[in-house]
XYZ file of C-alpha atoms in Angstrom:
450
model
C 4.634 -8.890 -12.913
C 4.260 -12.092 -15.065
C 5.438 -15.901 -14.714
C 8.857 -16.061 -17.428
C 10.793 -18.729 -18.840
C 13.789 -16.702 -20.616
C 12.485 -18.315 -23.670
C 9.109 -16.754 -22.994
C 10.841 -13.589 -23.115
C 12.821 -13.366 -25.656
C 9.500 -14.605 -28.001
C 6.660 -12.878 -26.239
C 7.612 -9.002 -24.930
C 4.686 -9.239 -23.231
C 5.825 -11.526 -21.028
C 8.958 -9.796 -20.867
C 7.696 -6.464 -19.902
C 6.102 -6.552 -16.231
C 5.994 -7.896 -12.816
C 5.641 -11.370 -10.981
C 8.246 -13.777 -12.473
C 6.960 -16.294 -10.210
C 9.399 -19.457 -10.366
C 11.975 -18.295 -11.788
C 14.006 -18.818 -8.332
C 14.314 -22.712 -9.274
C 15.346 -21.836 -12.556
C 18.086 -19.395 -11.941
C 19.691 -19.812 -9.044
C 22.504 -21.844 -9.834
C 23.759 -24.909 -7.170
C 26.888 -24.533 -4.700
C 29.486 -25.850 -7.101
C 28.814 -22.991 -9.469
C 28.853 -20.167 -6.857
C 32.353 -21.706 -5.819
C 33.902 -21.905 -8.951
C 32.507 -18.294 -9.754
C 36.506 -15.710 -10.174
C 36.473 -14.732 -6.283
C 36.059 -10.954 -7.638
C 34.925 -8.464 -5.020
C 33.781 -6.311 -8.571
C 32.037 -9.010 -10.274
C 28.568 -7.944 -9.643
C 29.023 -4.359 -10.104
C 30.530 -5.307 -13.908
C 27.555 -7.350 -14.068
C 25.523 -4.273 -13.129
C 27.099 -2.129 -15.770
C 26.641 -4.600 -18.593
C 23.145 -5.578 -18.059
C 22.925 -1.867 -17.720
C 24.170 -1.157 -21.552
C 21.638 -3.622 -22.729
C 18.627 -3.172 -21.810
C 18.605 0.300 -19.685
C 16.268 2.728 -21.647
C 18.791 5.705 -21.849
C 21.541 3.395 -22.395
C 22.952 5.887 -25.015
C 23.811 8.279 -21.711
C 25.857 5.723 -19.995
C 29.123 5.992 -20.479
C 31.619 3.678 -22.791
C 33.421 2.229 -20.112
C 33.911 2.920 -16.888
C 35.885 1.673 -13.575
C 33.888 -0.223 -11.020
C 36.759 0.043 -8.378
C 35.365 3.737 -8.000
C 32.256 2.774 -6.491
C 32.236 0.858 -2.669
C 28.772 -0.014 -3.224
C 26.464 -1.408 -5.875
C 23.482 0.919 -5.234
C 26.802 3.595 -5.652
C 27.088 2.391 -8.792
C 23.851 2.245 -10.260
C 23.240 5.972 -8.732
C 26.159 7.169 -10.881
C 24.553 5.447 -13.769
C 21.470 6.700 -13.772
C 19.684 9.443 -16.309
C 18.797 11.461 -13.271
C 16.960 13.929 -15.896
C 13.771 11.633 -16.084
C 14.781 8.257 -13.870
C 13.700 8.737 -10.059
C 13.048 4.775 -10.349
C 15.844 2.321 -11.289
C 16.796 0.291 -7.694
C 18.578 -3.029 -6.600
C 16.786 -5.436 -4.444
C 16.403 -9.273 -4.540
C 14.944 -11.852 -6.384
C 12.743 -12.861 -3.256
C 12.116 -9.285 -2.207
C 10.788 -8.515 -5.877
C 8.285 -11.333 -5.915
C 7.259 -10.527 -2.639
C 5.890 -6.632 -3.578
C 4.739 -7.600 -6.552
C 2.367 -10.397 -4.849
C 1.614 -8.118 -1.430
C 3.523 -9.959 1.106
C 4.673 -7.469 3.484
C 6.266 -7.049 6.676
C 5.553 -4.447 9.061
C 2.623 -2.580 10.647
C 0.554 -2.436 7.667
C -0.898 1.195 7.641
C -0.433 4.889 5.752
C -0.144 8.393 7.317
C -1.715 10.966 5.323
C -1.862 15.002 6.309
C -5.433 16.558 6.586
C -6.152 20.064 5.783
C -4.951 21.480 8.948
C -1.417 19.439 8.752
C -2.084 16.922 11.127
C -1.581 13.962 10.770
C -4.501 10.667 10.051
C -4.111 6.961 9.562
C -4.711 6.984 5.545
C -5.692 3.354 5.003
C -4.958 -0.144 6.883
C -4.520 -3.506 5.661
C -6.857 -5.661 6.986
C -4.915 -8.938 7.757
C -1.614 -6.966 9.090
C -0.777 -5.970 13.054
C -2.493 -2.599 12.896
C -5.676 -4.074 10.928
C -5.735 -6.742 13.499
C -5.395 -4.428 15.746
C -8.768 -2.707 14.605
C -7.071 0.523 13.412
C -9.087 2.220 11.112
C -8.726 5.055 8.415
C -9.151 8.995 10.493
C -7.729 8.031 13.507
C -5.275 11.324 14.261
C -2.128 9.931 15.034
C -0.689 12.531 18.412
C 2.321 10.697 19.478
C 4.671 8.348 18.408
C 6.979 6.556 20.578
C 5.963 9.218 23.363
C 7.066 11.797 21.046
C 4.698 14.342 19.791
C 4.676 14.439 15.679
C 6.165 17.402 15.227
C 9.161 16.194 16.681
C 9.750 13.825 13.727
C 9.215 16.725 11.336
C 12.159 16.941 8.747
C 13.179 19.470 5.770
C 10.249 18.568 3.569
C 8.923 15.608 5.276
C 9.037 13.464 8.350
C 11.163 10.959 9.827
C 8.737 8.690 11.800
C 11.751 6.155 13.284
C 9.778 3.281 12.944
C 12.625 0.848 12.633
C 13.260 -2.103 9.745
C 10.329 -3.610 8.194
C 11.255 -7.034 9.909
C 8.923 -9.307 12.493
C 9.136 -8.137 16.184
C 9.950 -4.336 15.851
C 7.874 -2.498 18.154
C 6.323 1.046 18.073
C 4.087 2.905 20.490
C 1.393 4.993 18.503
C -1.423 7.418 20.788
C -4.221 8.072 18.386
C -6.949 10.450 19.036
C -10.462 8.561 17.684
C -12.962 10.589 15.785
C -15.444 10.902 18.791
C -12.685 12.739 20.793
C -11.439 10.185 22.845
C -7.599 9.080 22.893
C -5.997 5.517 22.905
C -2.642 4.307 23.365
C -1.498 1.155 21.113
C 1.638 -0.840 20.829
C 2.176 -2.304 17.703
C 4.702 -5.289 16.461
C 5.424 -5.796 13.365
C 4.768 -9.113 11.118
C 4.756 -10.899 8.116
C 0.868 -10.541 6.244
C -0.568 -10.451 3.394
C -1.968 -7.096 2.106
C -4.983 -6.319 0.242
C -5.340 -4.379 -2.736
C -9.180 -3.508 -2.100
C -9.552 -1.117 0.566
C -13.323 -0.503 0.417
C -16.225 -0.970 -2.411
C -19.990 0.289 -2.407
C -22.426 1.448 -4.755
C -23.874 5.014 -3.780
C -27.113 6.488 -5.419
C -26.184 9.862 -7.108
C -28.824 11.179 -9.281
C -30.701 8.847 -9.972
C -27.741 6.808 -10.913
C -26.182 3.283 -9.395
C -22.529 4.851 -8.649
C -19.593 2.354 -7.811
C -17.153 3.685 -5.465
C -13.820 1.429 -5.731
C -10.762 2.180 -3.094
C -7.726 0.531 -5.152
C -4.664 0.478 -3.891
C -1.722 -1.283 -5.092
C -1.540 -3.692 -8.466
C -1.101 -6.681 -6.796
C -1.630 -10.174 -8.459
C -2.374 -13.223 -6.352
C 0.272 -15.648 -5.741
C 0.276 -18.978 -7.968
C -1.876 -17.951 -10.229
C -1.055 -18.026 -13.711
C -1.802 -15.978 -16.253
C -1.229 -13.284 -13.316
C -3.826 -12.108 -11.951
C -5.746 -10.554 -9.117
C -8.773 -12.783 -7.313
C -9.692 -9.370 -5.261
C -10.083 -7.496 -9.226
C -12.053 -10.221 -9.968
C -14.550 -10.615 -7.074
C -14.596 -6.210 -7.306
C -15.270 -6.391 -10.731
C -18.251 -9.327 -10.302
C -19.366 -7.131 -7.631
C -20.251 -3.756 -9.910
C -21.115 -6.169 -12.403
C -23.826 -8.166 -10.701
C -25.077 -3.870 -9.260
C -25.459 -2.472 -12.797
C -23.660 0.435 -12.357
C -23.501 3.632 -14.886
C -20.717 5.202 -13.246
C -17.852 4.634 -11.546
C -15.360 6.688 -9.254
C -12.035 4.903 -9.140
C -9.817 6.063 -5.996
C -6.396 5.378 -6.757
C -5.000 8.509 -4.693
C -2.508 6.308 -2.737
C -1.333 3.683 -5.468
C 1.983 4.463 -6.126
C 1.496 1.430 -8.987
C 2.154 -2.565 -9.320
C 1.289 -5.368 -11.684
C 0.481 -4.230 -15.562
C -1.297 -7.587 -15.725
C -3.412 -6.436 -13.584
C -4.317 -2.730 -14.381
C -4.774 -4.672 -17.825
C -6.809 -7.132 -16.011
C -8.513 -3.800 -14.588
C -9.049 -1.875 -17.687
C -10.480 -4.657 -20.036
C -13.303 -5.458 -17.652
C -13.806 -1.203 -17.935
C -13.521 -0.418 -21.546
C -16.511 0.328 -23.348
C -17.596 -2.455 -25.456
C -16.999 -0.460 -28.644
C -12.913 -0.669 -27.913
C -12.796 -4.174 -27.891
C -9.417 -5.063 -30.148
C -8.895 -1.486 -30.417
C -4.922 -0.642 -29.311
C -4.381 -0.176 -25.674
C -1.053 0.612 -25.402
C 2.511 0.373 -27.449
C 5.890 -0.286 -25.669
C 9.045 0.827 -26.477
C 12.193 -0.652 -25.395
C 15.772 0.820 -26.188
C 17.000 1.309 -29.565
C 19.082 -2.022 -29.461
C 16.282 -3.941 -28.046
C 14.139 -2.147 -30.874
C 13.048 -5.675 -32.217
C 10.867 -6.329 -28.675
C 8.484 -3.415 -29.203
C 5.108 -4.567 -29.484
C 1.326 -3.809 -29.601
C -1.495 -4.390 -26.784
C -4.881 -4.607 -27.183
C -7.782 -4.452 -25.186
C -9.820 -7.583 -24.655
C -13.237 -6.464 -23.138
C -14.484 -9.111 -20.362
C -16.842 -7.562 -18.251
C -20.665 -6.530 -19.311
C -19.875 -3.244 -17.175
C -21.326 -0.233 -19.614
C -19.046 3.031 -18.894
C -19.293 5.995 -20.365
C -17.105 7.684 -18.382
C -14.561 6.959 -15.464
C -14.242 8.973 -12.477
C -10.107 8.821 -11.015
C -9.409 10.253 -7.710
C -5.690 11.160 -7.852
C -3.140 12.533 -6.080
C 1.153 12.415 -6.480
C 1.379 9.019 -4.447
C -1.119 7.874 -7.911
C 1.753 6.766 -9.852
C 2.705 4.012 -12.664
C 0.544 1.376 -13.233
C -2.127 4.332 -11.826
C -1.328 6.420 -14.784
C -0.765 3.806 -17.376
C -4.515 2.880 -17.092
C -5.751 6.659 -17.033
C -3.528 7.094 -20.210
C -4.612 3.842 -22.246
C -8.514 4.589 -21.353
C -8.432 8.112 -22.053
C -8.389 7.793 -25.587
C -11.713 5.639 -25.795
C -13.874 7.227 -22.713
C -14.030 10.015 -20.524
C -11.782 10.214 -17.974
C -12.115 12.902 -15.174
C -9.434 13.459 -12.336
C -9.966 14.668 -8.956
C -7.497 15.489 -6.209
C -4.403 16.323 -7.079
C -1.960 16.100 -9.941
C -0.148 12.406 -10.095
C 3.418 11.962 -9.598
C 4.531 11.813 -13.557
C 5.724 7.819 -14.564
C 5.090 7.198 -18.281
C 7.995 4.419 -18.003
C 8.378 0.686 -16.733
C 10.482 -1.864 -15.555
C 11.396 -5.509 -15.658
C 14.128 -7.130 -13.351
C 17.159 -8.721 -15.462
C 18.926 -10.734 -13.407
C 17.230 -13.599 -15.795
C 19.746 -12.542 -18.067
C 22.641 -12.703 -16.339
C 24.101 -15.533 -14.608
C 26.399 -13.200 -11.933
C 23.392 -11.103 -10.827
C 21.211 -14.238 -10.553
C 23.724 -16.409 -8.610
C 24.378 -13.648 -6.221
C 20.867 -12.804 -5.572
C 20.850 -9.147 -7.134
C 17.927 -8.424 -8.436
C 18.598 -5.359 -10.793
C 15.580 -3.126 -12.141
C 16.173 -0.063 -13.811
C 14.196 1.541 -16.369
C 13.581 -0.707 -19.730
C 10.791 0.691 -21.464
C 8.288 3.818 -22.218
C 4.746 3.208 -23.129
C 2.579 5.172 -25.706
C -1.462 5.129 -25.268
C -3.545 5.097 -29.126
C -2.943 8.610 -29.186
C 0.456 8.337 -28.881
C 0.879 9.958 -25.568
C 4.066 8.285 -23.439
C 5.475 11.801 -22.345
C 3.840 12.976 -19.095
C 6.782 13.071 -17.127
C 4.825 15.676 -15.047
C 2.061 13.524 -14.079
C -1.438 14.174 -15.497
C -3.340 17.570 -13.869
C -6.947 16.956 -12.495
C -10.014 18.349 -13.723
C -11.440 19.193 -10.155
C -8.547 19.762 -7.475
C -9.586 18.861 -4.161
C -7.579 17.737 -1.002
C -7.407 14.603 0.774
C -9.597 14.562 3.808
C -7.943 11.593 5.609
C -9.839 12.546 8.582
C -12.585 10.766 6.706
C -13.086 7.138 6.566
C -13.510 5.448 3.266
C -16.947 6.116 2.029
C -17.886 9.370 4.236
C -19.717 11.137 1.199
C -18.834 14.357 2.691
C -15.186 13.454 2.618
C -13.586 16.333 -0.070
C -12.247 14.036 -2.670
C -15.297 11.437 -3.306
C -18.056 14.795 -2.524
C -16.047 16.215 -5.328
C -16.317 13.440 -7.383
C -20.267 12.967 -6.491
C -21.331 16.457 -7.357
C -19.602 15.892 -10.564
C -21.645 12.470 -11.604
C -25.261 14.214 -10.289
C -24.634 17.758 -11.669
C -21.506 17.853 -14.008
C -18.334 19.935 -13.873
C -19.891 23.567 -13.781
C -20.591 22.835 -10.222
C -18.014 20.407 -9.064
C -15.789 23.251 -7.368
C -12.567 22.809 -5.821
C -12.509 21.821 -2.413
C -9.663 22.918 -0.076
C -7.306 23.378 -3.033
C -3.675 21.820 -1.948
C -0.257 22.537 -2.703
C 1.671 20.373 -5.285
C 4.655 19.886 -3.021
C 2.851 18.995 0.073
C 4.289 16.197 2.167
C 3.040 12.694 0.875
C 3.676 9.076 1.973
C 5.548 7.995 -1.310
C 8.009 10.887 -0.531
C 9.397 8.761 2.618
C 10.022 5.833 0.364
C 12.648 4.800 -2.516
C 13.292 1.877 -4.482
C 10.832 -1.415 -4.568
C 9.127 0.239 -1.612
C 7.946 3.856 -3.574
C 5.709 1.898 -5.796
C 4.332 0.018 -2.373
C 4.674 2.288 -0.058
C 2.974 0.976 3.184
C 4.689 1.803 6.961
């Protein structure tokens, strides 16, 4: 998200329109007096809710005229019933503090993802490096047996699981028994605390073919606190990295971002274009028909003498987003092949609004509901459905990141060395197969880390 003055905003929509809004605490939050003097009305926020609601909400033509906030005993209750549950699986309430927090990776918790392998067990699917289980040494393909002294298939649910692992608060406890890739078993307990998460799981350059091949493990669009423009030091250093290789290819494994910062997938994409679509259009937004005068025009700025032909995604439905944006806006201007599975289908964004109004801000709701649809050069903002693959392969979370042999990035390899005739499927997968952003709503779907 970006660093706003309300000014900014209402001048620039490109400040308006994503993430960080880093200092705007200082600016909005209003001092004791005014809270006091603030009609002691129980409803205030949830009228709040439904007028910041008619103006900016995307679908605001499907809310209704007026409507009774005495009907609802809850403000999440509210914005449920207000929702255009046809296409919006994403408005949420949080805070202003939680917001900023996501948006800049600190977390609280373990720090690790469960992912299900072939055979429906169930693997640690990444680790952050600085939280309790990365401390901890855990590492991606350990099995995860028990839980608590429970086996997993206890916690198995109608279309999911329900691991019990408590709030996402310092000092909860959990007991996991892992059983390590050389057949051994290991009993840890875990607490969980405040860290900060990375977005760069692992980087290497493999040699396919004859051919310098960078293999990038990106997962979340985080920026790095206090910078400004917002940005992401780990992008940077990743990108200087392929950079300084010479690669000719790259494979691009976003199969567990669930999306982030557009700053940075911009950030991302400009040091990827091909130097021919410099100042070419990257993307158009669209707000609601009221707010009609804030549409604007992106374009790409290329930074990066990284020479692409092509890019290689590895997808899957927890790929959502920020994920997609960046397939969508590079599509038109290079080759982009999918692997894995189909992604989960968000062609729409958000920005929080409680900078624009005074109720929300002075009693810390931070509201975010849908604002705005985004169309790629070709026009292309409907894809509600996510974006099918080229080559379908399963995960193999049984594999740590970089196993060549692991189905998603041996998919991916065959396809650089020998092209598509003989990059088969690999253990083709179900489309409604259990995945980690299913256990998660709200903030927490488009970060979704245990």
């Amino acid at each position: 998200m970006r660093s706003l003055s309300r000014m900014d905003m209402l001048m620039n929509i490109k400040k308006l329109v994503f993430v960080i809004l880093l200092g705007m605490a200082l600016t909005l939050v209003s001092c004791k007096e005014d809270v006091v003097e603030m009609p002691q009305n129980p409803n205030l926020v949830k009228e709040a809710i439904y007028e910041s609601m008619q103006e900016w909400y995307y679908w605001n033509d499907q809310l209704p005229v007026s409507l009774d906030v005495n009907r609802y005993r809850t403000n999440d209750e509210l914005l449920f019933d207000l929702m255009y549950l046809q296409l919006d699986r994403w408005s949420y309430l949080t805070t202003r503090e939680e917001f900023n927090k996501a948006f800049t990776g600190q977390n609280a918790g373990h720090g690790f993802g469960f992912a299900l392998g072939e055979d429906d067990r169930l693997y640690v699917s990444f680790v952050y490096e600085e939280s309790p289980a990365g401390k901890d040494g855990w590492q991606r393909g350990w099995e995860i047996i028990e839980i608590n002294g429970k086996p997993i298939a206890d916690y198995r649910r109608a279309g999911g699981y329900n691991f019990e692992l408590g709030e996402n608060r310092p000092g909860v406890s959990n007991s996991f028994t892992f059983r390590l890739p050389d057949g051994s078993t290991t009993t840890r307990s875990n607490t969980k605390a405040d860290y900060q998460a990375n977005s760069v799981l692992y980087k290497n350059v493999i040699e396919t073919g004859g051919k310098k091949t960078g293999y990038w493990v990106y997962n979340s669009f985080k920026a790095t606190a206090g910078l400004s423009p917002n940005r992401s030091t780990e992008v940077e250093e990743t990108l200087d990295y392929f950079e300084a290789a010479g690669i000719e290819e790259l494979i691009l494994d976003l199969r567990y971002n669930g999306g982030g910062s557009v700053d940075v997938a911009e950030q991302i994409m400009n040091g990827l274009i091909p130097a021919a679509a410099d100042g070419e259009l990257m993307y158009t937004n669209a707000l609601n028909e009221e707010k009609s005068n804030l549409n604007e025009v992106y374009r790409f700025e290329k930074s990066r003498d990284i020479a692409l032909d092509r890019l290689i995604v590895i997808t899957s439905r927890g790929s959502a987003s920020a994920s997609e944006l960046m397939i969508n806006c590079l599509k038109p201007y290079m080759d982009v092949v999918l692997v894995g599975q189909r992604t989960y289908g968000k062609p729409v964004g958000s920005f929080p609004l409680s900078q624009f109004n005074t109720v929300l801000a002075q009693n810390d709701v931070e509201l975010v509901p849908i604002t705005f649809a985004i169309a790629n050069a070709a026009g292309n903002a409907e894809y509600f459905d996510g974006f099918p693959v080229d080559i379908p392969a399963a995960d193999d979370p049984s594999a740590n990141w970089g196993d060549i042999k692991e189905f998603r990035l041996a998919s991916a390899l065959t396809y650089v060395q020998y092209g598509p005739a003989t990059a088969n499927a690999r253990l083709r997968i179900p489309e409604d197969k259990w995945q980690m952003i299913d256990d998660f709503d709200g903030l927490k779907k488009e970060f979704p880390v245990y």
